Amino acid sequence: MSSDDYLQVNRTNWDSRVPVHLRGYAIEPLLADPDRLSDVVAFDRPLLGDLTGLDVVHLQCHLGTDTLSLARLGGRVTGVDLSGASLAEARSIASRAGAEVDYVESDVYAAPDMLGDHRFDLVYTGIGAICWLPSIRRWAETVARLLRPGGRLVIRDAHPVLLACLAMPVGGEHPDRVQQPGITAPGGSTPALELPYFEQSAPMVWEDEDSYAGEGTIAQPRSMEWNHGLGEIVTAVLDAGMELTSLAEHDSVPWDALPGLMVLDPQTGEHRLRDRPERLPASFSLTARGR
Ligand SMILES: C[S@@+](CC[C@H](N)C(=O)[O-])C[C@H]1O[C@@H](n2cnc3c(N)ncnc32)[C@H](O)[C@@H]1O
């Protein structure tokens, strides 16, 4: 199978994650409290501000838990996703919450055409989003097309350094551990740079029956992913004509990205390295303005 088929492969994969994620995403607490925000949107709230009256598009909205939260911040929200099965659940969740959200089934790159070149005050996306897209430059051009002049992009996503890491056992003694006793001892595990950091034309192909949220096996385990370096992301945003307004790196991410090495902060839903979290940029936030 060639990487040209990635949309079909990833759509099938995400459709088949839905029953598992319905058990793993915190949906009932959101429905029980009309003022509640998803942990992801609560984290991003300082960057989002008051969305009252703003036209917002949430790219790669999945089950719409963050999309509903954006609506609760006052936005007129449209959620876009490739997975029809995800959107069916997102529509049901919005309706049970009494929220008005438009959901549109589309590939990100096709979204401006699907939305009839409608322009938005805010494009919001992230947390496991851009790794499903082969070209970060094409993503940034798409975002720029979706923004009104002066409209804002807010993204927080997995840091490309995190996405390049796997948890690896340490076999041998490192001589520098004499001077830096924090270095992992033989027998321990550490994040190791084992996967591409820079964008590659070929995808990483995975066969994974487990997902990051929920118990159960995924029927269609194959997926295709790409990493994009932080410099590539920033350059793509600038080259697409947007003005960069902030960039921050965080030591945490909202899922257990390196199982065995991370601990959950139950207050925020964020996971960070148990040992020396200052080693790893786990997520980044970037804001930009359309011109
Ligand atoms: C990890 S979720 C990110 C959403 C959100 N952060 C969350 O966790 O609910 C990834 C989503 O991206 C969607 N997706 C993957 N490739 C896409 C594409 N090319 N166009 C639009 N959506 C896509 C998937 O269907 C899935 O719903």
PDB file of C-alpha atoms and ligand atoms in Angstrom:
ATOM      1  CA  MET A   1       0.000   0.000   0.000  1.00  0.00           C
ATOM      2  CA  SER A   2       1.445   3.399  -0.926  1.00  0.00           C
ATOM      3  CA  SER A   3       1.378   6.491   1.257  1.00  0.00           C
ATOM      4  CA  ASP A   4      -1.062   7.990  -1.307  1.00  0.00           C
ATOM      5  CA  ASP A   5      -3.662   5.875   0.457  1.00  0.00           C
ATOM      6  CA  TYR A   6      -3.012   7.542   3.806  1.00  0.00           C
ATOM      7  CA  LEU A   7      -6.398   9.257   3.972  1.00  0.00           C
ATOM      8  CA  GLN A   8      -8.235   5.964   3.517  1.00  0.00           C
ATOM      9  CA  VAL A   9      -5.925   4.155   5.961  1.00  0.00           C
ATOM     10  CA  ASN A  10      -6.200   6.838   8.638  1.00  0.00           C
ATOM     11  CA  ARG A  11      -9.958   7.342   8.185  1.00  0.00           C
ATOM     12  CA  THR A  12     -10.537   3.615   8.743  1.00  0.00           C
ATOM     13  CA  ASN A  13      -8.192   3.614  11.721  1.00  0.00           C
ATOM     14  CA  TRP A  14      -9.896   6.610  13.369  1.00  0.00           C
ATOM     15  CA  ASP A  15     -13.381   5.265  12.677  1.00  0.00           C
ATOM     16  CA  SER A  16     -12.398   2.060  14.444  1.00  0.00           C
ATOM     17  CA  ARG A  17     -10.983   3.906  17.470  1.00  0.00           C
ATOM     18  CA  VAL A  18     -14.365   5.478  18.210  1.00  0.00           C
ATOM     19  CA  PRO A  19     -15.947   2.665  20.296  1.00  0.00           C
ATOM     20  CA  VAL A  20     -12.734   2.451  22.372  1.00  0.00           C
ATOM     21  CA  HIS A  21     -12.477   6.224  22.837  1.00  0.00           C
ATOM     22  CA  LEU A  22     -16.115   6.514  23.893  1.00  0.00           C
ATOM     23  CA  ARG A  23     -15.006   4.540  26.960  1.00  0.00           C
ATOM     24  CA  GLY A  24     -11.725   6.450  27.395  1.00  0.00           C
ATOM     25  CA  TYR A  25     -12.642  10.120  26.864  1.00  0.00           C
ATOM     26  CA  ALA A  26     -14.214  11.977  29.813  1.00  0.00           C
ATOM     27  CA  ILE A  27     -17.586  12.542  28.115  1.00  0.00           C
ATOM     28  CA  GLU A  28     -20.033  12.042  31.001  1.00  0.00           C
ATOM     29  CA  PRO A  29     -18.416  14.687  33.264  1.00  0.00           C
ATOM     30  CA  LEU A  30     -18.677  17.194  30.381  1.00  0.00           C
ATOM     31  CA  LEU A  31     -22.351  16.400  29.896  1.00  0.00           C
ATOM     32  CA  ALA A  32     -23.078  16.496  33.642  1.00  0.00           C
ATOM     33  CA  ASP A  33     -21.789  20.055  34.124  1.00  0.00           C
ATOM     34  CA  PRO A  34     -22.692  22.705  31.506  1.00  0.00           C
ATOM     35  CA  ASP A  35     -19.847  24.947  32.696  1.00  0.00           C
ATOM     36  CA  ARG A  36     -17.179  22.301  32.431  1.00  0.00           C
ATOM     37  CA  LEU A  37     -14.405  22.484  29.829  1.00  0.00           C
ATOM     38  CA  SER A  38     -12.306  19.582  28.561  1.00  0.00           C
ATOM     39  CA  ASP A  39      -8.876  19.439  30.223  1.00  0.00           C
ATOM     40  CA  VAL A  40      -7.309  20.354  26.860  1.00  0.00           C
ATOM     41  CA  VAL A  41      -9.331  23.538  26.390  1.00  0.00           C
ATOM     42  CA  ALA A  42      -8.936  24.429  30.088  1.00  0.00           C
ATOM     43  CA  PHE A  43      -5.139  24.271  29.585  1.00  0.00           C
ATOM     44  CA  ASP A  44      -5.360  26.448  26.464  1.00  0.00           C
ATOM     45  CA  ARG A  45      -7.866  28.913  27.892  1.00  0.00           C
ATOM     46  CA  PRO A  46      -5.309  31.685  28.582  1.00  0.00           C
ATOM     47  CA  LEU A  47      -4.440  31.639  24.873  1.00  0.00           C
ATOM     48  CA  LEU A  48      -8.051  31.438  23.736  1.00  0.00           C
ATOM     49  CA  GLY A  49      -9.676  34.156  25.820  1.00  0.00           C
ATOM     50  CA  ASP A  50     -13.362  34.960  25.494  1.00  0.00           C
ATOM     51  CA  LEU A  51     -14.756  33.580  22.257  1.00  0.00           C
ATOM     52  CA  THR A  52     -18.130  35.287  22.485  1.00  0.00           C
ATOM     53  CA  GLY A  53     -19.482  35.990  19.029  1.00  0.00           C
ATOM     54  CA  LEU A  54     -16.412  34.659  17.224  1.00  0.00           C
ATOM     55  CA  ASP A  55     -16.482  32.250  14.290  1.00  0.00           C
ATOM     56  CA  VAL A  56     -14.289  29.337  15.289  1.00  0.00           C
ATOM     57  CA  VAL A  57     -13.177  26.302  13.309  1.00  0.00           C
ATOM     58  CA  HIS A  58     -11.755  23.316  15.179  1.00  0.00           C
ATOM     59  CA  LEU A  59      -9.647  21.190  12.846  1.00  0.00           C
ATOM     60  CA  GLN A  60      -9.412  17.441  13.563  1.00  0.00           C
ATOM     61  CA  CYS A  61     -12.089  17.666  16.238  1.00  0.00           C
ATOM     62  CA  HIS A  62     -12.559  13.876  16.758  1.00  0.00           C
ATOM     63  CA  LEU A  63     -15.382  13.252  19.312  1.00  0.00           C
ATOM     64  CA  GLY A  64     -15.905  16.976  19.771  1.00  0.00           C
ATOM     65  CA  THR A  65     -15.153  17.194  23.487  1.00  0.00           C
ATOM     66  CA  ASP A  66     -12.834  20.157  22.879  1.00  0.00           C
ATOM     67  CA  THR A  67     -15.206  21.539  20.212  1.00  0.00           C
ATOM     68  CA  LEU A  68     -18.072  21.576  22.730  1.00  0.00           C
ATOM     69  CA  SER A  69     -15.767  23.354  25.179  1.00  0.00           C
ATOM     70  CA  LEU A  70     -15.010  26.055  22.574  1.00  0.00           C
ATOM     71  CA  ALA A  71     -18.770  26.536  22.130  1.00  0.00           C
ATOM     72  CA  ARG A  72     -19.054  26.897  25.916  1.00  0.00           C
ATOM     73  CA  LEU A  73     -16.504  29.728  25.711  1.00  0.00           C
ATOM     74  CA  GLY A  74     -18.957  31.541  23.446  1.00  0.00           C
ATOM     75  CA  GLY A  75     -17.756  30.640  19.952  1.00  0.00           C
ATOM     76  CA  ARG A  76     -19.922  29.814  16.926  1.00  0.00           C
ATOM     77  CA  VAL A  77     -18.040  26.622  16.276  1.00  0.00           C
ATOM     78  CA  THR A  78     -17.513  24.369  13.271  1.00  0.00           C
ATOM     79  CA  GLY A  79     -15.707  21.071  13.833  1.00  0.00           C
ATOM     80  CA  VAL A  80     -13.885  19.385  10.952  1.00  0.00           C
ATOM     81  CA  ASP A  81     -12.715  15.788  10.887  1.00  0.00           C
ATOM     82  CA  LEU A  82     -11.938  13.017   8.428  1.00  0.00           C
ATOM     83  CA  SER A  83     -13.704  10.352  10.479  1.00  0.00           C
ATOM     84  CA  GLY A  84     -17.461  10.110   9.908  1.00  0.00           C
ATOM     85  CA  ALA A  85     -17.828   7.773  12.894  1.00  0.00           C
ATOM     86  CA  SER A  86     -16.153  10.375  15.146  1.00  0.00           C
ATOM     87  CA  LEU A  87     -18.468  13.100  13.857  1.00  0.00           C
ATOM     88  CA  ALA A  88     -21.595  10.988  14.427  1.00  0.00           C
ATOM     89  CA  GLU A  89     -20.624  10.783  18.114  1.00  0.00           C
ATOM     90  CA  ALA A  90     -19.585  14.458  18.210  1.00  0.00           C
ATOM     91  CA  ARG A  91     -23.046  15.448  16.916  1.00  0.00           C
ATOM     92  CA  SER A  92     -24.737  13.275  19.518  1.00  0.00           C
ATOM     93  CA  ILE A  93     -22.570  14.711  22.337  1.00  0.00           C
ATOM     94  CA  ALA A  94     -23.306  18.309  21.239  1.00  0.00           C
ATOM     95  CA  SER A  95     -27.011  17.606  21.038  1.00  0.00           C
ATOM     96  CA  ARG A  96     -27.078  15.950  24.502  1.00  0.00           C
ATOM     97  CA  ALA A  97     -25.222  19.031  25.825  1.00  0.00           C
ATOM     98  CA  GLY A  98     -27.728  21.362  24.149  1.00  0.00           C
ATOM     99  CA  ALA A  99     -24.933  23.056  22.160  1.00  0.00           C
ATOM    100  CA  GLU A 100     -25.090  24.193  18.556  1.00  0.00           C
ATOM    101  CA  VAL A 101     -22.018  23.000  16.709  1.00  0.00           C
ATOM    102  CA  ASP A 102     -21.644  22.412  12.951  1.00  0.00           C
ATOM    103  CA  TYR A 103     -19.713  19.299  12.074  1.00  0.00           C
ATOM    104  CA  VAL A 104     -18.210  18.850   8.622  1.00  0.00           C
ATOM    105  CA  GLU A 105     -16.579  15.669   7.362  1.00  0.00           C
ATOM    106  CA  SER A 106     -13.439  16.621   5.470  1.00  0.00           C
ATOM    107  CA  ASP A 107      -9.722  16.145   5.094  1.00  0.00           C
ATOM    108  CA  VAL A 108      -7.975  19.176   6.631  1.00  0.00           C
ATOM    109  CA  TYR A 109      -6.421  20.181   3.332  1.00  0.00           C
ATOM    110  CA  ALA A 110      -9.861  20.167   1.640  1.00  0.00           C
ATOM    111  CA  ALA A 111     -11.561  22.105   4.463  1.00  0.00           C
ATOM    112  CA  PRO A 112     -11.451  25.608   2.862  1.00  0.00           C
ATOM    113  CA  ASP A 113     -13.216  24.249  -0.239  1.00  0.00           C
ATOM    114  CA  MET A 114     -15.660  22.145   1.808  1.00  0.00           C
ATOM    115  CA  LEU A 115     -16.515  25.226   3.885  1.00  0.00           C
ATOM    116  CA  GLY A 116     -17.092  27.342   0.757  1.00  0.00           C
ATOM    117  CA  ASP A 117     -14.117  29.561   1.557  1.00  0.00           C
ATOM    118  CA  HIS A 118     -15.868  30.727   4.730  1.00  0.00           C
ATOM    119  CA  ARG A 119     -13.315  32.622   6.885  1.00  0.00           C
ATOM    120  CA  PHE A 120     -12.946  32.329  10.669  1.00  0.00           C
ATOM    121  CA  ASP A 121     -11.802  34.500  13.585  1.00  0.00           C
ATOM    122  CA  LEU A 122     -10.071  31.518  15.189  1.00  0.00           C
ATOM    123  CA  VAL A 123      -8.580  28.279  13.909  1.00  0.00           C
ATOM    124  CA  TYR A 124      -8.027  25.907  16.822  1.00  0.00           C
ATOM    125  CA  THR A 125      -6.344  22.511  16.575  1.00  0.00           C
ATOM    126  CA  GLY A 126      -3.924  20.137  18.210  1.00  0.00           C
ATOM    127  CA  ILE A 127      -3.241  17.318  20.670  1.00  0.00           C
ATOM    128  CA  GLY A 128      -2.480  14.580  18.214  1.00  0.00           C
ATOM    129  CA  ALA A 129      -3.495  16.491  15.080  1.00  0.00           C
ATOM    130  CA  ILE A 130      -0.656  17.517  12.748  1.00  0.00           C
ATOM    131  CA  CYS A 131       1.117  14.138  13.003  1.00  0.00           C
ATOM    132  CA  TRP A 132      -1.601  12.755  10.659  1.00  0.00           C
ATOM    133  CA  LEU A 133      -0.734  15.248   7.900  1.00  0.00           C
ATOM    134  CA  PRO A 134       2.113  14.650   5.436  1.00  0.00           C
ATOM    135  CA  SER A 135       3.051  18.283   4.755  1.00  0.00           C
ATOM    136  CA  ILE A 136       3.233  20.966   7.428  1.00  0.00           C
ATOM    137  CA  ARG A 137       3.565  23.635   4.742  1.00  0.00           C
ATOM    138  CA  ARG A 138       0.268  22.573   3.176  1.00  0.00           C
ATOM    139  CA  TRP A 139      -1.333  22.593   6.652  1.00  0.00           C
ATOM    140  CA  ALA A 140      -0.156  26.162   7.295  1.00  0.00           C
ATOM    141  CA  GLU A 141      -1.401  27.301   3.869  1.00  0.00           C
ATOM    142  CA  THR A 142      -4.767  25.721   4.711  1.00  0.00           C
ATOM    143  CA  VAL A 143      -4.924  27.523   8.066  1.00  0.00           C
ATOM    144  CA  ALA A 144      -4.032  30.847   6.402  1.00  0.00           C
ATOM    145  CA  ARG A 145      -6.879  30.320   3.905  1.00  0.00           C
ATOM    146  CA  LEU A 146      -9.339  29.682   6.746  1.00  0.00           C
ATOM    147  CA  LEU A 147      -8.454  32.851   8.691  1.00  0.00           C
ATOM    148  CA  ARG A 148     -10.002  36.276   8.252  1.00  0.00           C
ATOM    149  CA  PRO A 149      -7.439  39.090   8.186  1.00  0.00           C
ATOM    150  CA  GLY A 150      -6.473  39.506  11.831  1.00  0.00           C
ATOM    151  CA  GLY A 151      -7.948  36.098  12.748  1.00  0.00           C
ATOM    152  CA  ARG A 152      -5.960  33.878  15.112  1.00  0.00           C
ATOM    153  CA  LEU A 153      -4.440  30.415  14.966  1.00  0.00           C
ATOM    154  CA  VAL A 154      -4.116  28.606  18.322  1.00  0.00           C
ATOM    155  CA  ILE A 155      -2.456  25.205  18.296  1.00  0.00           C
ATOM    156  CA  ARG A 156      -1.087  23.085  21.115  1.00  0.00           C
ATOM    157  CA  ASP A 157       0.200  19.764  19.924  1.00  0.00           C
ATOM    158  CA  ALA A 158       2.653  17.048  20.819  1.00  0.00           C
ATOM    159  CA  HIS A 159       6.208  18.344  20.638  1.00  0.00           C
ATOM    160  CA  PRO A 160       8.132  16.834  17.716  1.00  0.00           C
ATOM    161  CA  VAL A 161      10.917  15.848  20.140  1.00  0.00           C
ATOM    162  CA  LEU A 162       8.391  13.769  22.113  1.00  0.00           C
ATOM    163  CA  LEU A 163       7.102  12.193  18.888  1.00  0.00           C
ATOM    164  CA  ALA A 164      10.672  11.228  17.967  1.00  0.00           C
ATOM    165  CA  CYS A 165      11.144   9.402  21.299  1.00  0.00           C
ATOM    166  CA  LEU A 166      10.499   5.857  22.453  1.00  0.00           C
ATOM    167  CA  ALA A 167      10.924   4.506  25.987  1.00  0.00           C
ATOM    168  CA  MET A 168      14.098   2.417  25.766  1.00  0.00           C
ATOM    169  CA  PRO A 169      15.854   0.244  28.355  1.00  0.00           C
ATOM    170  CA  VAL A 170      19.360   1.405  29.240  1.00  0.00           C
ATOM    171  CA  GLY A 171      21.822  -1.465  28.882  1.00  0.00           C
ATOM    172  CA  GLY A 172      25.162   0.045  29.806  1.00  0.00           C
ATOM    173  CA  GLU A 173      26.772   2.508  32.191  1.00  0.00           C
ATOM    174  CA  HIS A 174      27.372   6.038  30.830  1.00  0.00           C
ATOM    175  CA  PRO A 175      30.719   7.492  31.937  1.00  0.00           C
ATOM    176  CA  ASP A 176      29.130  10.928  32.490  1.00  0.00           C
ATOM    177  CA  ARG A 177      26.932   9.492  35.275  1.00  0.00           C
ATOM    178  CA  VAL A 178      29.868  10.031  37.641  1.00  0.00           C
ATOM    179  CA  GLN A 179      29.459  13.809  37.180  1.00  0.00           C
ATOM    180  CA  GLN A 180      25.715  13.865  36.432  1.00  0.00           C
ATOM    181  CA  PRO A 181      24.236  11.285  38.807  1.00  0.00           C
ATOM    182  CA  GLY A 182      20.714  11.876  37.424  1.00  0.00           C
ATOM    183  CA  ILE A 183      21.609  10.043  34.192  1.00  0.00           C
ATOM    184  CA  THR A 184      19.639   6.811  33.948  1.00  0.00           C
ATOM    185  CA  ALA A 185      21.450   3.818  35.415  1.00  0.00           C
ATOM    186  CA  PRO A 186      21.710   0.453  33.631  1.00  0.00           C
ATOM    187  CA  GLY A 187      18.426  -1.419  33.952  1.00  0.00           C
ATOM    188  CA  GLY A 188      16.346   1.785  33.903  1.00  0.00           C
ATOM    189  CA  SER A 189      14.346   3.187  30.979  1.00  0.00           C
ATOM    190  CA  THR A 190      14.763   6.537  29.251  1.00  0.00           C
ATOM    191  CA  PRO A 191      13.267   8.477  26.332  1.00  0.00           C
ATOM    192  CA  ALA A 192      15.499   7.814  23.346  1.00  0.00           C
ATOM    193  CA  LEU A 193      15.499   9.562  19.957  1.00  0.00           C
ATOM    194  CA  GLU A 194      14.611   6.602  17.768  1.00  0.00           C
ATOM    195  CA  LEU A 195      12.081   8.036  15.289  1.00  0.00           C
ATOM    196  CA  PRO A 196      12.349  10.852  12.729  1.00  0.00           C
ATOM    197  CA  TYR A 197      12.251  14.409  14.108  1.00  0.00           C
ATOM    198  CA  PHE A 198      12.250  16.197  10.733  1.00  0.00           C
ATOM    199  CA  GLU A 199       9.399  15.792   8.249  1.00  0.00           C
ATOM    200  CA  GLN A 200      10.008  12.857   5.914  1.00  0.00           C
ATOM    201  CA  SER A 201       8.202  12.172   2.649  1.00  0.00           C
ATOM    202  CA  ALA A 202       7.547   8.554   3.643  1.00  0.00           C
ATOM    203  CA  PRO A 203       5.139   8.042   6.541  1.00  0.00           C
ATOM    204  CA  MET A 204       5.789   5.983   9.641  1.00  0.00           C
ATOM    205  CA  VAL A 205       3.420   3.051   9.282  1.00  0.00           C
ATOM    206  CA  TRP A 206       2.100   1.601  12.528  1.00  0.00           C
ATOM    207  CA  GLU A 207       0.054  -1.502  13.321  1.00  0.00           C
ATOM    208  CA  ASP A 208      -1.272  -0.888  16.803  1.00  0.00           C
ATOM    209  CA  GLU A 209      -4.324  -2.560  18.290  1.00  0.00           C
ATOM    210  CA  ASP A 210      -4.266  -0.345  21.393  1.00  0.00           C
ATOM    211  CA  SER A 211      -5.118   3.341  21.513  1.00  0.00           C
ATOM    212  CA  TYR A 212      -4.020   6.069  23.913  1.00  0.00           C
ATOM    213  CA  ALA A 213      -7.473   6.247  25.540  1.00  0.00           C
ATOM    214  CA  GLY A 214      -9.938   3.542  26.505  1.00  0.00           C
ATOM    215  CA  GLU A 215      -9.842  -0.222  26.987  1.00  0.00           C
ATOM    216  CA  GLY A 216     -10.260  -2.555  24.022  1.00  0.00           C
ATOM    217  CA  THR A 217      -8.835  -3.548  20.699  1.00  0.00           C
ATOM    218  CA  ILE A 218      -8.964  -1.463  17.538  1.00  0.00           C
ATOM    219  CA  ALA A 219     -10.424  -3.361  14.569  1.00  0.00           C
ATOM    220  CA  GLN A 220      -8.328  -1.484  11.954  1.00  0.00           C
ATOM    221  CA  PRO A 221      -4.907  -1.070  13.571  1.00  0.00           C
ATOM    222  CA  ARG A 222      -2.928   0.367  10.640  1.00  0.00           C
ATOM    223  CA  SER A 223      -2.161   4.101  10.619  1.00  0.00           C
ATOM    224  CA  MET A 224       0.263   6.458   8.866  1.00  0.00           C
ATOM    225  CA  GLU A 225       2.005   9.324  10.659  1.00  0.00           C
ATOM    226  CA  TRP A 226       4.520  12.074  10.001  1.00  0.00           C
ATOM    227  CA  ASN A 227       6.566  14.180  12.380  1.00  0.00           C
ATOM    228  CA  HIS A 228       7.312  17.877  11.720  1.00  0.00           C
ATOM    229  CA  GLY A 229      10.220  19.666  13.381  1.00  0.00           C
ATOM    230  CA  LEU A 230       9.501  22.795  15.402  1.00  0.00           C
ATOM    231  CA  GLY A 231      11.505  24.940  12.966  1.00  0.00           C
ATOM    232  CA  GLU A 232       9.553  23.441  10.066  1.00  0.00           C
ATOM    233  CA  ILE A 233       6.275  24.302  11.808  1.00  0.00           C
ATOM    234  CA  VAL A 234       7.291  27.905  12.549  1.00  0.00           C
ATOM    235  CA  THR A 235       8.710  28.422   9.054  1.00  0.00           C
ATOM    236  CA  ALA A 236       5.547  26.991   7.466  1.00  0.00           C
ATOM    237  CA  VAL A 237       3.401  29.413   9.497  1.00  0.00           C
ATOM    238  CA  LEU A 238       5.572  32.392   8.500  1.00  0.00           C
ATOM    239  CA  ASP A 239       5.820  31.360   4.830  1.00  0.00           C
ATOM    240  CA  ALA A 240       2.025  31.002   4.678  1.00  0.00           C
ATOM    241  CA  GLY A 241       1.850  34.726   5.464  1.00  0.00           C
ATOM    242  CA  MET A 242       0.834  34.557   9.131  1.00  0.00           C
ATOM    243  CA  GLU A 243       2.437  36.614  11.883  1.00  0.00           C
ATOM    244  CA  LEU A 244       3.831  34.507  14.733  1.00  0.00           C
ATOM    245  CA  THR A 245       2.530  35.902  18.040  1.00  0.00           C
ATOM    246  CA  SER A 246       3.764  33.317  20.569  1.00  0.00           C
ATOM    247  CA  LEU A 247       5.591  30.021  20.903  1.00  0.00           C
ATOM    248  CA  ALA A 248       5.958  28.056  24.139  1.00  0.00           C
ATOM    249  CA  GLU A 249       7.238  24.577  25.003  1.00  0.00           C
ATOM    250  CA  HIS A 250       5.723  22.578  27.861  1.00  0.00           C
ATOM    251  CA  ASP A 251       6.996  19.626  29.890  1.00  0.00           C
ATOM    252  CA  SER A 252       3.575  17.930  29.768  1.00  0.00           C
ATOM    253  CA  VAL A 253       1.065  16.473  27.308  1.00  0.00           C
ATOM    254  CA  PRO A 254      -2.539  15.310  27.831  1.00  0.00           C
ATOM    255  CA  TRP A 255      -1.935  11.570  27.282  1.00  0.00           C
ATOM    256  CA  ASP A 256       0.462   8.927  28.490  1.00  0.00           C
ATOM    257  CA  ALA A 257       2.827   9.317  25.543  1.00  0.00           C
ATOM    258  CA  LEU A 258       5.736   7.290  26.982  1.00  0.00           C
ATOM    259  CA  PRO A 259       4.079   4.485  28.974  1.00  0.00           C
ATOM    260  CA  GLY A 260       6.106   3.531  32.030  1.00  0.00           C
ATOM    261  CA  LEU A 261       8.006   6.839  32.094  1.00  0.00           C
ATOM    262  CA  MET A 262       5.239   9.374  32.723  1.00  0.00           C
ATOM    263  CA  VAL A 263       3.004  10.314  35.665  1.00  0.00           C
ATOM    264  CA  LEU A 264      -0.451  11.843  35.522  1.00  0.00           C
ATOM    265  CA  ASP A 265      -1.249  15.115  37.231  1.00  0.00           C
ATOM    266  CA  PRO A 266      -4.886  14.400  38.166  1.00  0.00           C
ATOM    267  CA  GLN A 267      -5.631  18.129  38.621  1.00  0.00           C
ATOM    268  CA  THR A 268      -4.916  18.971  34.979  1.00  0.00           C
ATOM    269  CA  GLY A 269      -5.002  15.640  33.129  1.00  0.00           C
ATOM    270  CA  GLU A 270      -1.409  16.315  31.987  1.00  0.00           C
ATOM    271  CA  HIS A 271       1.309  13.651  31.860  1.00  0.00           C
ATOM    272  CA  ARG A 272       4.997  14.437  32.321  1.00  0.00           C
ATOM    273  CA  LEU A 273       8.177  12.439  32.881  1.00  0.00           C
ATOM    274  CA  ARG A 274       8.289  10.996  36.407  1.00  0.00           C
ATOM    275  CA  ASP A 275      12.034  11.446  36.546  1.00  0.00           C
ATOM    276  CA  ARG A 276      13.604  14.804  35.558  1.00  0.00           C
ATOM    277  CA  PRO A 277      10.684  16.204  33.495  1.00  0.00           C
ATOM    278  CA  GLU A 278      12.945  19.144  32.603  1.00  0.00           C
ATOM    279  CA  ARG A 279      14.595  16.837  30.029  1.00  0.00           C
ATOM    280  CA  LEU A 280      11.710  16.661  27.605  1.00  0.00           C
ATOM    281  CA  PRO A 281       9.624  19.215  25.684  1.00  0.00           C
ATOM    282  CA  ALA A 282       6.383  17.197  25.598  1.00  0.00           C
ATOM    283  CA  SER A 283       4.071  19.694  23.887  1.00  0.00           C
ATOM    284  CA  PHE A 284       4.205  23.153  22.327  1.00  0.00           C
ATOM    285  CA  SER A 285       1.725  26.018  21.955  1.00  0.00           C
ATOM    286  CA  LEU A 286       1.892  28.353  19.012  1.00  0.00           C
ATOM    287  CA  THR A 287      -0.291  31.330  18.202  1.00  0.00           C
ATOM    288  CA  ALA A 288      -0.291  33.323  14.990  1.00  0.00           C
ATOM    289  CA  ARG A 289      -2.351  35.987  13.270  1.00  0.00           C
ATOM    290  CA  GLY A 290      -3.701  35.938   9.711  1.00  0.00           C
ATOM    291  CA  ARG A 291      -3.018  38.936   7.456  1.00  0.00           C
TER     292      ARG A 291
HETATM  293  C1  LIG B   1      -6.060  12.586  18.385  1.00  0.00           C
HETATM  294  S1  LIG B   1      -7.451  13.218  17.515  1.00  0.00           S
HETATM  295  C2  LIG B   1      -7.165  14.913  17.774  1.00  0.00           C
HETATM  296  C3  LIG B   1      -8.403  15.587  18.304  1.00  0.00           C
HETATM  297  C4  LIG B   1      -8.443  16.065  19.721  1.00  0.00           C
HETATM  298  N1  LIG B   1      -7.211  16.597  20.176  1.00  0.00           N
HETATM  299  C5  LIG B   1      -8.908  14.949  20.600  1.00  0.00           C
HETATM  300  O1  LIG B   1      -8.071  14.284  21.200  1.00  0.00           O
HETATM  301  O2  LIG B   1     -10.123  14.749  20.687  1.00  0.00           O
HETATM  302  C6  LIG B   1      -6.970  13.072  15.800  1.00  0.00           C
HETATM  303  C7  LIG B   1      -8.142  13.331  14.850  1.00  0.00           C
HETATM  304  O3  LIG B   1      -7.601  13.714  13.579  1.00  0.00           O
HETATM  305  C8  LIG B   1      -8.468  13.210  12.587  1.00  0.00           C
HETATM  306  N2  LIG B   1      -7.749  13.208  11.315  1.00  0.00           N
HETATM  307  C9  LIG B   1      -6.686  12.453  10.968  1.00  0.00           C
HETATM  308  N3  LIG B   1      -6.269  12.786   9.726  1.00  0.00           N
HETATM  309  C10 LIG B   1      -7.088  13.785   9.291  1.00  0.00           C
HETATM  310  C11 LIG B   1      -7.152  14.544   8.103  1.00  0.00           C
HETATM  311  N4  LIG B   1      -6.291  14.347   7.111  1.00  0.00           N
HETATM  312  N5  LIG B   1      -8.122  15.471   7.989  1.00  0.00           N
HETATM  313  C12 LIG B   1      -9.027  15.685   8.994  1.00  0.00           C
HETATM  314  N6  LIG B   1      -8.996  14.984  10.166  1.00  0.00           N
HETATM  315  C13 LIG B   1      -8.043  14.043  10.300  1.00  0.00           C
HETATM  316  C14 LIG B   1      -8.867  11.851  13.094  1.00  0.00           C
HETATM  317  O4  LIG B   1     -10.028  11.368  12.457  1.00  0.00           O
HETATM  318  C15 LIG B   1      -9.045  12.113  14.583  1.00  0.00           C
HETATM  319  O5  LIG B   1     -10.377  12.381  14.880  1.00  0.00           O
END
